[in-house]
Short mmCIF file of C-alpha atoms in Angstrom, two decimals:
data_model
loop_
_atom_site.label_atom_id
_atom_site.label_comp_id
_atom_site.label_asym_id
_atom_site.label_seq_id
_atom_site.Cartn_x
_atom_site.Cartn_y
_atom_site.Cartn_z
CA MET K 1 15.12 -133.24 34.20
CA ALA K 2 15.31 -130.86 30.96
CA GLU K 3 15.43 -132.43 28.06
CA GLU K 4 18.69 -132.24 25.57
CA LYS K 5 18.08 -132.33 21.78
CA MET K 6 19.23 -131.12 18.50
CA LEU K 7 17.61 -128.08 17.34
CA THR K 8 18.01 -125.41 14.95
CA GLY K 9 17.41 -122.04 15.95
CA CYS K 10 14.31 -121.70 14.41
CA SER K 11 13.03 -124.97 16.33
CA ALA K 12 14.40 -123.57 19.23
CA ALA K 13 12.81 -120.72 19.72
CA ALA K 14 9.66 -122.16 18.75
CA GLN K 15 9.56 -124.68 21.91
CA ALA K 16 10.82 -121.96 23.91
CA ALA K 17 7.56 -120.05 22.87
CA LYS K 18 5.44 -123.23 23.97
CA LEU K 19 7.30 -123.54 26.88
CA ALA K 20 6.15 -120.02 27.62
CA GLU K 21 2.54 -120.82 26.73
CA VAL K 22 1.73 -118.27 24.05
CA GLU K 23 -1.82 -117.38 23.55
CA VAL K 24 -1.79 -115.84 20.02
CA ILE K 25 0.65 -116.02 17.09
CA CYS K 26 0.67 -114.44 14.05
CA SER K 27 2.85 -115.51 10.90
CA TYR K 28 3.60 -114.93 7.77
CA PRO K 29 5.98 -116.64 5.57
CA ILE K 30 9.34 -115.50 4.55
CA ARG K 31 12.56 -117.14 4.94
CA PRO K 32 14.41 -118.01 7.09
CA TYR K 33 12.32 -117.21 10.16
CA THR K 34 9.43 -118.92 8.66
CA ALA K 35 10.30 -122.50 10.17
CA ILE K 36 9.56 -120.72 13.83
CA MET K 37 5.89 -120.75 12.42
CA MET K 38 6.27 -124.04 10.55
CA GLU K 39 6.54 -125.74 14.16
CA LEU K 40 4.47 -123.86 16.25
CA VAL K 41 1.56 -124.27 13.85
CA LYS K 42 2.11 -127.76 14.16
CA MET K 43 2.02 -127.81 18.02
CA VAL K 44 -1.15 -126.06 18.10
CA ALA K 45 -3.14 -128.52 15.21
CA ASN K 46 -1.69 -131.22 17.03
CA GLY K 47 -3.11 -129.75 20.54
CA GLU K 48 0.32 -129.68 22.18
CA LEU K 49 -0.29 -125.33 22.51
CA ASP K 50 -3.52 -123.89 23.20
CA ALA K 51 -3.10 -120.58 21.31
CA GLU K 52 -4.76 -119.17 18.86
CA PHE K 53 -2.95 -119.08 15.60
CA VAL K 54 -3.54 -116.20 13.35
CA TYR K 55 -2.40 -116.26 9.35
CA GLY K 56 -1.39 -112.58 8.63
CA GLU K 57 -1.84 -110.82 5.02
CA GLY K 58 1.53 -109.30 5.37
CA GLU K 59 3.88 -108.47 8.17
CA HIS K 60 2.05 -105.07 8.93
CA ALA K 61 -0.77 -106.88 9.71
CA GLN K 62 1.11 -109.79 11.78
CA LEU K 63 2.28 -106.64 14.02
CA SER K 64 -0.97 -105.06 14.40
CA VAL K 65 -2.65 -108.62 15.04
CA VAL K 66 -0.28 -109.05 18.19
CA LEU K 67 -0.46 -105.57 19.12
CA GLY K 68 -4.72 -106.11 19.55
CA ALA K 69 -3.69 -109.62 20.97
CA SER K 70 -1.10 -107.96 23.61
CA ALA K 71 -3.76 -105.21 24.55
CA CYS K 72 -6.19 -107.76 25.19
CA GLY K 73 -4.07 -109.31 27.65
CA ALA K 74 -2.69 -112.08 25.54
CA ARG K 75 1.36 -113.38 25.64
CA ALA K 76 1.42 -112.74 21.76
CA TYR K 77 4.03 -114.30 19.52
CA THR K 78 5.39 -113.00 15.85
CA GLY K 79 8.09 -112.75 13.63
CA SER K 80 9.63 -112.12 10.54
CA ALA K 81 12.80 -111.45 8.84
CA GLY K 82 14.60 -109.62 6.19
CA VAL K 83 12.23 -107.42 4.17
CA GLY K 84 9.43 -108.65 6.32
CA VAL K 85 10.95 -106.69 9.27
CA ALA K 86 10.87 -103.61 6.71
CA TYR K 87 6.95 -104.39 5.97
CA ALA K 88 6.19 -103.94 9.19
CA PHE K 89 8.21 -100.56 9.90
CA GLU K 90 4.99 -98.36 11.30
CA LEU K 91 3.72 -100.45 13.89
CA TYR K 92 7.13 -100.62 16.10
CA SER K 93 6.96 -97.24 17.33
CA PRO K 94 3.37 -97.38 18.84
CA MET K 95 3.83 -100.74 19.92
CA ALA K 96 6.89 -99.48 22.35
CA GLY K 97 4.90 -96.29 22.51
CA GLY K 98 1.87 -98.39 24.12
CA ARG K 99 3.86 -100.50 25.86
CA TYR K 100 2.70 -103.93 24.31
CA PRO K 101 5.36 -106.29 25.87
CA VAL K 102 4.74 -108.88 22.54
CA GLN K 103 7.92 -110.73 21.34
CA MET K 104 9.46 -111.23 17.59
CA ALA K 105 11.47 -113.29 16.55
CA VAL K 106 13.68 -112.53 13.59
CA ALA K 107 16.03 -114.70 11.61
CA ASP K 108 18.13 -111.86 10.10
CA ARG K 109 18.25 -111.74 6.45
CA THR K 110 19.64 -108.85 3.78
CA LEU K 111 17.34 -106.36 2.71
CA ASP K 112 16.60 -106.09 -0.89
CA PRO K 113 18.54 -105.35 -3.23
CA PRO K 114 20.82 -107.37 -3.64
CA GLY K 115 18.17 -109.73 -2.18
CA ASP K 116 20.25 -112.60 -1.31
CA PHE K 117 18.80 -114.62 1.19
CA GLY K 118 21.86 -114.36 2.92
CA SER K 119 21.73 -113.56 6.68
CA GLU K 120 22.58 -110.00 7.61
CA HIS K 121 21.87 -107.51 11.05
CA THR K 122 20.25 -105.10 8.98
CA ASP K 123 16.79 -105.76 8.74
CA ALA K 124 16.40 -105.97 12.69
CA MET K 125 19.29 -102.88 13.33
CA MET K 126 17.20 -100.52 11.44
CA VAL K 127 14.47 -100.93 14.13
CA ARG K 128 17.05 -100.11 16.82
CA ASP K 129 15.81 -96.62 17.79
CA GLN K 130 12.15 -97.46 17.52
CA GLY K 131 11.70 -98.09 21.46
CA TRP K 132 11.93 -101.75 21.47
CA LEU K 133 14.36 -104.14 23.60
CA MET K 134 16.78 -105.90 21.16
CA GLY K 135 18.86 -109.31 22.18
CA TRP K 136 21.32 -110.93 19.95
CA ALA K 137 21.58 -114.96 20.26
CA CYS K 138 24.63 -116.89 18.65
CA THR K 139 23.33 -120.46 19.42
CA PRO K 140 20.48 -122.54 19.21
CA GLN K 141 20.66 -123.14 22.98
CA GLU K 142 20.76 -118.89 23.42
CA VAL K 143 17.44 -118.60 20.99
CA PHE K 144 15.74 -120.77 23.17
CA ASP K 145 16.87 -119.04 26.47
CA ASN K 146 16.76 -115.67 25.11
CA THR K 147 12.85 -116.34 24.24
CA LEU K 148 12.16 -116.59 27.72
CA LEU K 149 14.37 -114.14 29.12
CA GLY K 150 12.58 -111.58 26.65
CA TYR K 151 9.26 -112.44 28.05
CA ARG K 152 10.46 -112.12 31.47
CA ILE K 153 11.98 -108.64 31.10
CA GLY K 154 9.30 -107.33 28.69
CA GLU K 155 6.41 -108.15 30.87
CA ASP K 156 8.52 -106.67 33.95
CA PRO K 157 6.14 -104.42 35.16
CA ARG K 158 8.56 -101.86 35.39
CA VAL K 159 9.37 -102.20 31.72
CA MET K 160 6.44 -103.29 29.18
CA LEU K 161 8.23 -103.39 26.26
CA PRO K 162 8.21 -105.34 23.19
CA GLN K 163 11.25 -107.50 22.61
CA MET K 164 12.70 -108.33 19.19
CA MET K 165 14.82 -111.52 19.60
CA CYS K 166 17.31 -112.52 17.11
CA GLN K 167 19.18 -114.73 15.69
CA ASP K 168 21.52 -114.89 12.58
CA GLY K 169 19.39 -116.58 9.75
CA TYR K 170 20.60 -119.92 8.37
CA PHE K 171 23.91 -119.81 10.56
CA ILE K 172 21.93 -120.64 13.58
CA SER K 173 17.57 -120.20 12.53
CA HIS K 174 18.93 -123.59 9.78
CA ILE K 175 21.92 -125.58 12.00
CA ALA K 176 21.17 -127.78 14.57
CA ASP K 177 22.93 -128.08 17.53
CA LYS K 178 22.49 -129.48 21.17
CA VAL K 179 19.85 -127.68 23.03
CA LYS K 180 19.01 -128.17 26.57
CA LEU K 181 15.47 -127.34 26.99
CA ALA K 182 13.07 -126.78 30.13
CA ASP K 183 10.79 -128.27 32.59
CA PRO K 184 7.64 -127.18 32.44
CA ALA K 185 8.02 -126.23 36.44
CA GLN K 186 11.48 -124.27 35.67
CA VAL K 187 9.47 -121.93 33.34
CA ARG K 188 7.20 -121.42 35.37
CA GLU K 189 9.08 -120.33 38.31
CA PHE K 190 11.07 -118.08 36.07
CA LEU K 191 8.33 -116.85 33.77
CA PRO K 192 5.14 -115.38 35.93
CA PRO K 193 1.71 -114.85 33.76
CA TYR K 194 1.68 -112.23 31.57
CA LYS K 195 -0.67 -109.42 33.03
CA ALA K 196 -2.04 -106.23 30.93
CA PRO K 197 -2.21 -103.45 33.12
CA HIS K 198 -5.38 -101.90 31.40
CA PRO K 199 -6.26 -104.43 29.23
CA LEU K 200 -9.18 -103.86 26.37
CA SER K 201 -12.39 -105.08 28.15
CA ILE K 202 -16.05 -104.72 28.07
CA THR K 203 -16.53 -104.48 32.33
CA CYS K 204 -13.90 -101.47 32.12
CA PRO K 205 -14.03 -99.79 28.72
CA VAL K 206 -10.57 -98.10 27.72
CA SER K 207 -8.61 -96.47 25.14
CA HIS K 208 -5.79 -97.80 23.40
CA GLY K 209 -3.75 -95.59 20.99
CA PRO K 210 -5.66 -92.34 21.38
CA GLN K 211 -4.64 -89.25 19.46
CA ILE K 212 -2.47 -86.82 22.04
CA ARG K 213 -1.79 -83.67 21.73
CA PRO K 214 1.49 -81.83 20.72
CA ASP K 215 2.09 -80.87 24.02
CA GLN K 216 1.72 -84.27 25.56
CA GLY K 217 4.13 -85.46 22.86
CA ALA K 218 7.81 -84.49 24.65
CA PRO K 219 6.12 -86.04 27.94
CA MET K 220 5.27 -89.36 25.82
CA ASP K 221 8.96 -89.42 24.50
CA ALA K 222 10.39 -88.63 27.66
CA GLN K 223 8.52 -91.69 29.37
CA ARG K 224 9.49 -93.92 26.93
CA ALA K 225 13.47 -92.83 27.30
CA GLN K 226 12.76 -93.07 30.84
CA VAL K 227 11.89 -96.60 31.03
CA PHE K 228 15.15 -97.57 29.36
CA LEU K 229 16.96 -96.30 32.55
CA ASP K 230 15.18 -98.81 34.48
CA VAL K 231 15.81 -101.88 32.00
CA PRO K 232 19.30 -102.59 32.54
CA LYS K 233 18.30 -103.64 36.38
CA VAL K 234 15.41 -105.47 35.27
CA ILE K 235 17.56 -107.74 33.13
CA LYS K 236 20.46 -108.15 35.71
CA GLU K 237 17.68 -109.56 37.73
CA ALA K 238 16.20 -111.80 35.20
CA THR K 239 19.70 -112.84 33.76
CA ALA K 240 20.35 -113.94 37.91
CA ASP K 241 17.22 -115.96 38.31
CA PHE K 242 17.53 -117.23 34.90
CA ASN K 243 20.91 -118.68 35.57
CA ARG K 244 19.92 -120.06 39.18
CA ILE K 245 16.55 -121.65 37.68
CA PHE K 246 18.11 -123.42 34.54
CA LYS K 247 21.73 -123.66 35.61
CA ARG K 248 23.27 -121.01 33.05
CA THR K 249 26.13 -118.84 33.37
CA TYR K 250 25.25 -115.80 30.95
CA ASP K 251 26.42 -112.63 31.91
CA PRO K 252 23.49 -110.12 31.37
CA PHE K 253 25.06 -107.63 28.76
CA LEU K 254 28.21 -109.10 27.28
CA GLU K 255 29.74 -112.49 26.62
CA LYS K 256 33.28 -110.98 27.70
CA TYR K 257 35.66 -113.67 26.41
CA LYS K 258 39.58 -113.83 27.48
CA LEU K 259 39.65 -110.00 28.01
CA GLU K 260 41.13 -109.69 31.09
CA ASP K 261 44.61 -109.42 29.94
CA ALA K 262 43.77 -108.47 26.43
CA GLU K 263 45.49 -106.26 24.31
CA ILE K 264 43.66 -106.50 20.95
CA ALA K 265 39.40 -107.36 21.30
CA PHE K 266 37.07 -108.10 18.74
CA PHE K 267 33.60 -106.64 19.41
CA ILE K 268 30.77 -108.48 18.04
CA GLN K 269 27.27 -109.80 17.88
CA GLY K 270 25.66 -112.83 16.79
CA ALA K 271 27.03 -116.47 14.92
CA HIS K 272 30.06 -115.21 13.62
CA ALA K 273 30.89 -114.67 17.31
CA ASN K 274 31.72 -118.64 17.63
CA THR K 275 34.21 -118.34 14.63
CA CYS K 276 35.22 -115.24 16.35
CA ARG K 277 36.33 -117.33 19.63
CA GLN K 278 38.02 -119.89 17.92
CA THR K 279 40.02 -117.61 16.59
CA VAL K 280 41.09 -115.52 20.04
CA ASP K 281 42.01 -119.38 20.71
CA ALA K 282 44.23 -119.75 18.07
CA LEU K 283 45.59 -116.21 18.39
CA ARG K 284 46.40 -116.88 22.14
CA LYS K 285 48.77 -120.44 20.99
CA GLN K 286 50.23 -117.67 18.70
CA GLY K 287 51.30 -115.41 21.47
CA VAL K 288 48.56 -112.57 20.37
CA LYS K 289 46.69 -111.67 23.17
CA ALA K 290 43.33 -111.18 21.79
CA GLY K 291 40.00 -111.68 23.25
CA MET K 292 36.28 -110.88 22.40
CA ALA K 293 33.04 -108.95 23.85
CA ARG K 294 30.29 -110.34 22.41
CA LEU K 295 26.66 -108.48 22.42
CA ARG K 296 23.94 -110.17 24.05
CA TRP K 297 21.57 -106.96 23.99
CA VAL K 298 21.72 -103.78 21.50
CA ARG K 299 18.84 -102.21 23.22
CA PRO K 300 19.14 -101.12 25.62
CA TRP K 301 23.08 -100.54 24.80
CA PRO K 302 25.50 -102.08 28.08
CA THR K 303 27.53 -98.38 27.64
CA HIS K 304 29.19 -98.55 31.23
CA GLU K 305 29.51 -102.80 30.89
CA ILE K 306 31.22 -101.88 27.59
CA ALA K 307 33.57 -99.26 28.80
CA ALA K 308 34.82 -101.43 31.51
CA ALA K 309 35.19 -104.43 29.58
CA LEU K 310 37.21 -102.72 26.74
CA GLY K 311 38.72 -99.33 28.46
CA HIS K 312 42.01 -101.40 28.83
CA VAL K 313 42.52 -102.89 25.84
CA LYS K 314 44.76 -101.02 23.36
CA ALA K 315 43.02 -101.81 19.72
CA VAL K 316 38.83 -102.84 19.44
CA GLY K 317 37.76 -103.83 15.98
CA ALA K 318 33.80 -103.77 15.65
CA VAL K 319 33.11 -106.89 13.47
CA GLU K 320 30.13 -105.40 11.37
CA THR K 321 27.09 -107.63 10.12
CA SER K 322 24.93 -104.38 9.31
CA THR K 323 25.45 -101.71 6.91
CA SER K 324 25.05 -97.72 8.00
CA TYR K 325 25.63 -96.32 4.38
CA GLY K 326 27.05 -92.81 4.49
CA GLY K 327 27.13 -93.02 8.49
CA ALA K 328 30.09 -91.27 10.14
CA MET K 329 32.15 -94.38 9.88
CA ARG K 330 31.04 -95.22 6.48
CA GLY K 331 30.97 -98.66 7.61
CA GLY K 332 28.09 -100.58 9.54
CA ASN K 333 26.37 -99.16 12.89
CA LEU K 334 28.01 -100.86 16.13
CA ILE K 335 31.44 -98.52 15.89
CA HIS K 336 29.20 -95.22 16.47
CA GLU K 337 28.04 -96.46 19.58
CA LEU K 338 31.22 -98.22 20.75
CA ARG K 339 32.90 -95.23 19.88
CA ALA K 340 30.79 -92.95 21.78
CA THR K 341 30.50 -95.32 24.69
CA LEU K 342 34.63 -95.40 24.93
CA TYR K 343 34.71 -91.58 24.40
CA ASP K 344 35.09 -90.73 27.83
CA LEU K 345 37.69 -92.81 29.14
CA ASP K 346 40.73 -91.18 29.87
CA ASP K 347 43.09 -93.82 28.10
CA ARG K 348 40.63 -95.10 25.55
CA PRO K 349 41.04 -97.84 22.88
CA LEU K 350 41.83 -97.43 19.33
CA VAL K 351 38.71 -98.34 17.58
CA THR K 352 38.42 -99.28 13.75
CA SER K 353 35.31 -101.86 12.54
CA PHE K 354 35.53 -104.67 9.85
CA MET K 355 32.74 -105.00 7.59
CA ALA K 356 32.39 -108.94 7.26
CA GLY K 357 29.30 -111.56 6.80
CA LEU K 358 27.40 -109.19 4.83
CA GLY K 359 24.98 -110.69 2.67
CA GLY K 360 24.82 -113.99 4.30
CA GLU K 361 28.71 -115.07 3.93
CA THR K 362 30.79 -116.63 6.28
CA VAL K 363 33.33 -115.07 8.09
CA TRP K 364 36.27 -117.58 8.08
CA PRO K 365 38.74 -117.90 10.76
CA GLU K 366 41.26 -116.25 7.89
CA ASP K 367 39.04 -112.76 8.04
CA PHE K 368 39.40 -112.89 12.03
CA GLN K 369 42.96 -113.48 11.16
CA PHE K 370 43.24 -110.59 9.32
CA MET K 371 41.42 -108.33 11.85
CA ALA K 372 44.17 -109.17 14.22
CA LYS K 373 46.50 -108.18 12.47
CA VAL K 374 45.10 -105.07 11.73
CA LEU K 375 44.68 -104.42 15.63
CA LEU K 376 48.05 -105.25 16.20
CA GLN K 377 49.17 -102.98 13.88
CA MET K 378 47.08 -100.29 15.21
CA ALA K 379 48.28 -100.94 18.70
CA LYS K 380 51.89 -101.05 17.47
CA GLU K 381 51.22 -97.73 15.81
CA LYS K 382 49.36 -96.11 18.70
CA GLN K 383 46.80 -94.68 15.94
CA ALA K 384 43.82 -96.21 13.84
CA ARG K 385 44.55 -95.81 9.93
CA ARG K 386 41.30 -96.42 8.43
CA TYR K 387 37.65 -96.20 10.08
CA VAL K 388 36.30 -99.40 8.18
CA TYR K 389 38.22 -102.38 6.47
CA TRP K 390 35.77 -104.37 4.18
CA ILE K 391 36.61 -107.85 4.47
CA GLY K 392 36.93 -109.99 1.14
CA PHE K 393 37.87 -106.57 -0.61
CA GLU K 394 41.44 -105.58 1.62
CA GLY K 395 43.96 -106.79 -0.79
CA GLU K 396 47.72 -106.86 0.93
CA MET Q 1 42.22 -97.19 35.87
CA THR Q 2 39.04 -96.15 34.18
CA LYS Q 3 37.74 -92.75 35.60
CA LYS Q 4 33.88 -92.86 36.25
CA LEU Q 5 32.28 -92.17 33.02
CA PRO Q 6 28.66 -89.77 32.58
CA GLU Q 7 25.68 -91.22 34.14
CA TYR Q 8 22.70 -91.17 31.92
CA GLY Q 9 20.92 -88.91 35.07
CA THR Q 10 17.43 -88.86 35.33
CA ILE Q 11 14.16 -87.41 33.47
CA ASN Q 12 11.64 -85.60 35.75
CA VAL Q 13 8.34 -85.63 34.08
CA PRO Q 14 6.17 -82.71 36.32
CA HIS Q 15 2.71 -84.77 37.49
CA GLU Q 16 1.33 -82.07 35.49
CA ARG Q 17 2.50 -82.94 32.23
CA SER Q 18 2.95 -86.83 32.30
CA VAL Q 19 1.00 -88.97 30.40
CA PRO Q 20 -0.75 -92.09 30.95
CA PHE Q 21 0.77 -95.32 30.89
CA GLY Q 22 1.05 -96.26 26.90
CA ALA Q 23 -1.20 -93.07 26.79
CA VAL Q 24 -4.22 -95.92 27.49
CA THR Q 25 -7.24 -93.69 28.75
CA PRO Q 26 -10.52 -94.49 30.14
CA ALA Q 27 -13.04 -95.23 27.23
CA PRO Q 28 -15.32 -92.20 26.82
CA VAL Q 29 -18.84 -93.94 27.33
CA ASP Q 30 -20.29 -90.23 25.83
CA THR Q 31 -19.31 -88.33 23.00
CA GLN Q 32 -16.15 -85.93 23.23
CA LYS Q 33 -16.44 -82.61 21.83
CA LEU Q 34 -12.73 -82.63 21.04
CA PHE Q 35 -13.41 -85.18 18.21
CA ILE Q 36 -16.46 -84.48 16.13
CA THR Q 37 -15.28 -85.68 12.92
CA SER Q 38 -18.59 -85.22 10.59
CA ASN Q 39 -16.62 -82.00 8.89
CA TRP Q 40 -14.72 -84.61 6.86
CA ARG Q 41 -17.83 -86.32 5.34
CA ILE Q 42 -18.83 -85.19 1.62
CA VAL Q 43 -21.60 -87.99 1.50
CA ARG Q 44 -23.66 -89.20 4.21
CA PRO Q 45 -25.86 -92.52 4.53
CA VAL Q 46 -29.60 -91.71 3.99
CA ILE Q 47 -32.07 -94.78 5.79
CA ASP Q 48 -34.85 -96.18 4.04
CA HIS Q 49 -36.96 -96.99 6.81
CA GLU Q 50 -39.38 -99.45 4.84
CA LYS Q 51 -36.32 -101.43 3.39
CA CYS Q 52 -35.04 -101.70 6.81
CA THR Q 53 -35.24 -104.82 8.66
CA ARG Q 54 -33.51 -103.53 11.85
CA CYS Q 55 -30.37 -106.22 11.57
CA LEU Q 56 -28.14 -104.16 13.09
CA THR Q 57 -25.07 -104.76 10.77
CA CYS Q 58 -24.90 -101.03 10.20
CA TYR Q 59 -24.68 -100.67 14.24
CA ILE Q 60 -21.84 -103.33 14.36
CA CYS Q 61 -19.64 -102.10 11.05
CA CYS Q 62 -19.61 -97.94 11.71
CA PRO Q 63 -16.22 -97.34 13.36
CA ASP Q 64 -17.68 -94.49 14.98
CA SER Q 65 -20.77 -95.78 16.75
CA CYS Q 66 -22.91 -93.46 14.76
CA TRP Q 67 -26.11 -95.98 14.31
CA SER Q 68 -27.96 -97.00 17.42
CA TYR Q 69 -31.39 -98.85 17.38
CA ASN Q 70 -34.15 -96.57 18.95
CA GLU Q 71 -36.67 -99.43 20.47
CA LYS Q 72 -39.58 -97.30 21.02
CA GLU Q 73 -40.01 -95.88 18.05
CA ASP Q 74 -38.38 -99.70 16.27
CA MET Q 75 -36.38 -97.48 13.82
CA MET Q 76 -32.64 -97.23 13.48
CA GLU Q 77 -31.07 -94.00 13.75
CA TRP Q 78 -28.16 -92.01 12.76
CA ARG Q 79 -25.91 -89.27 14.54
CA THR Q 80 -24.46 -86.46 12.57
CA GLU Q 81 -21.77 -85.53 14.46
CA TYR Q 82 -19.40 -88.11 14.31
CA CYS Q 83 -20.06 -89.57 11.13
CA LYS Q 84 -17.07 -89.09 8.79
CA GLY Q 85 -19.13 -90.14 5.58
CA CYS Q 86 -16.90 -93.53 4.86
CA GLN Q 87 -19.77 -95.42 3.88
CA LEU Q 88 -19.29 -98.58 5.50
CA CYS Q 89 -22.46 -98.96 6.39
CA ILE Q 90 -23.93 -98.25 3.20
CA LYS Q 91 -21.89 -101.02 1.86
CA GLU Q 92 -22.37 -103.76 3.95
CA CYS Q 93 -26.34 -103.19 4.39
CA PRO Q 94 -28.08 -106.56 3.44
CA SER Q 95 -31.24 -105.04 2.60
CA ASP Q 96 -30.00 -102.12 0.26
CA ALA Q 97 -31.46 -99.54 2.74
CA LEU Q 98 -28.82 -97.14 2.74
CA THR Q 99 -28.03 -94.51 0.34
CA ALA Q 100 -25.36 -92.36 0.16
CA VAL Q 101 -26.26 -88.69 -0.51
CA PRO Q 102 -24.12 -85.55 -1.22
CA GLU Q 103 -23.85 -83.26 1.50
CA LEU Q 104 -24.54 -80.60 -0.81
CA ASP Q 105 -28.19 -81.41 -1.05
CA PHE Q 106 -28.81 -80.88 2.79
CA GLU Q 107 -29.79 -77.59 4.18
CA ASP Q 108 -27.48 -78.59 6.94
CA GLY Q 109 -24.61 -80.05 4.59
CA VAL Q 110 -21.29 -79.89 6.37
CA VAL Q 111 -19.64 -77.95 3.07
CA ARG Q 112 -21.93 -75.27 4.22
CA LEU Q 113 -20.63 -74.56 7.42
CA GLU Q 114 -18.91 -71.12 7.98
CA LYS Q 115 -16.35 -72.48 10.05
CA PRO Q 116 -15.53 -76.00 10.53
CA PHE Q 117 -15.84 -78.16 13.77
#
C-alpha cells in the first residue's frame, strides 16, 4: 500500500524524484526550491538513492550538467527559482532542440527587482516559448504526481522534451499537506527506464549540438513545432495510465470546477486555485453561478480543451500571477492566449484579467469576491470595460 | 453550440530537408574540411621535445584533438588546421614544454593567408 505523509511541495518533489530513480542531480541553491535539493542530497548521502549529485557553480552550469547527463542516457533532475531560472536562460532552447528530457523543478519566485522572495509565476512563464513542456501544480500531491507524469511524458519517444514542473513558491513549496506516495512497483509500471535514442558513447560516437547551416534552421524549427502537435495525445495517454495505476482522477489539461452551468468563470493556474475553488463554493451559496478552470499544462497550451470548457460562459477572468509589461492587455500572460483561444467561437465569452498574487501576496477570498463582482457586471452589461484590474489597487 | 475551431494542421518537412533528431549526427571519425578553424589563431603552441615527457596532458586537454602521440618517433605531433590557438595545452603542460609563439613569426602563419580557410 502506498504510504500517506504530510509533506511540503519541495519534499513531495524530492520523494517523487527518488521514486523515479533519477541518476544525475545538479543543484545550486536559491530559495524556495532549495529544499528539494536538501532532501535529495540527504537521500544520496544515506544511500537511499543511487544518484550522482553534482554541485553546480550556478544555474547555467546546472542545466549544462544535466544536458550532458541526459545526452549520456541518464535520467537527470535539476531545479531553480526566480532569478536562478533567468540565469540559466541560454540553455533552454538547446535543451529542447537537442531533445533532452531532463526535468527542472521550479518553485516560482519573483524576479528582481523587487527581489522580495515571494511567489510569482513570472520566472517560469518567461521560458514558455523555448520548447519545454510546462506543468503547474496546486498541491504538494500534484507536485508529486506531476514529477512522475513529467518524466513519463517527456521521455516518451514521440516527445523527448525537457519538462519544467512548477509549483508556487512557499504556498506549495513550504506548506505541508497530505501526500499519497507511491509504491516502487507502481512507479516501475508507470515509468519505464529512460532510453536515450543516440547517447554519447565510445563504441558508437555521435556529435551532440553540432553547428547547423542556415538552410537547416527552418526545418529544425518546424520539426520542433511538430512535436507539440503530438504531445497532447501523449499527455492524455499518460494521464489515463497515471489515474489507473495510482487511482487518481486528473483531467489531462484542465481542472474543470463547477463549469457545466457556470455563467462566470475564473481561469487560473497554480496555488491560488485552492482559494479560488473555495470562493466558487461560497459564490454558489450566494446564488452566483461561478466556476473555475485551472490550467495543468501551460505548454502545450490546451486550446481546444479550454474553448470547449469555457465556450458557454458569459464572462471569464484570467487570474494572472505573472507580468507582461506593455503586452497587448497591459497585464499578465494568460489573458493573451485565453482571448486568442476563445476568438474563433461564435458566441465567445467576455474576457478580462486580474493581476493578483504578485510579489508573493496572498490572494484572499475577498479578492476573488471582488473579481466575481467585476465578472458579473461584465455579464450584465455584455461588455468588458477594462482589459486588466490590479487587485489591491481597485478602490470602490 | 460552439462551432468547430480551426485545427493546428500538420507540418510536413520534406525528407530531403529534414534535420536529424535533435541535430545529433554520427561523430566524424576523421577531420572535416568544413570546420577548419585554424584561421582563428593568433599564436600557436610550439613544443620543446627535450622537455616533453609524453605525459599526454596536451592530448587530453585539447578541445579540438590537435595533439597526438607518434609511437614510432616517440614524440607528440601537432595538427595545424584545427588549432584555434586557445593555449589550453600551454597552460596545462606540467613540464613547460610548450610555448605560445605569434603566428606572424612563421612563414605559413595563418594571418598571412591570401584568403581565410
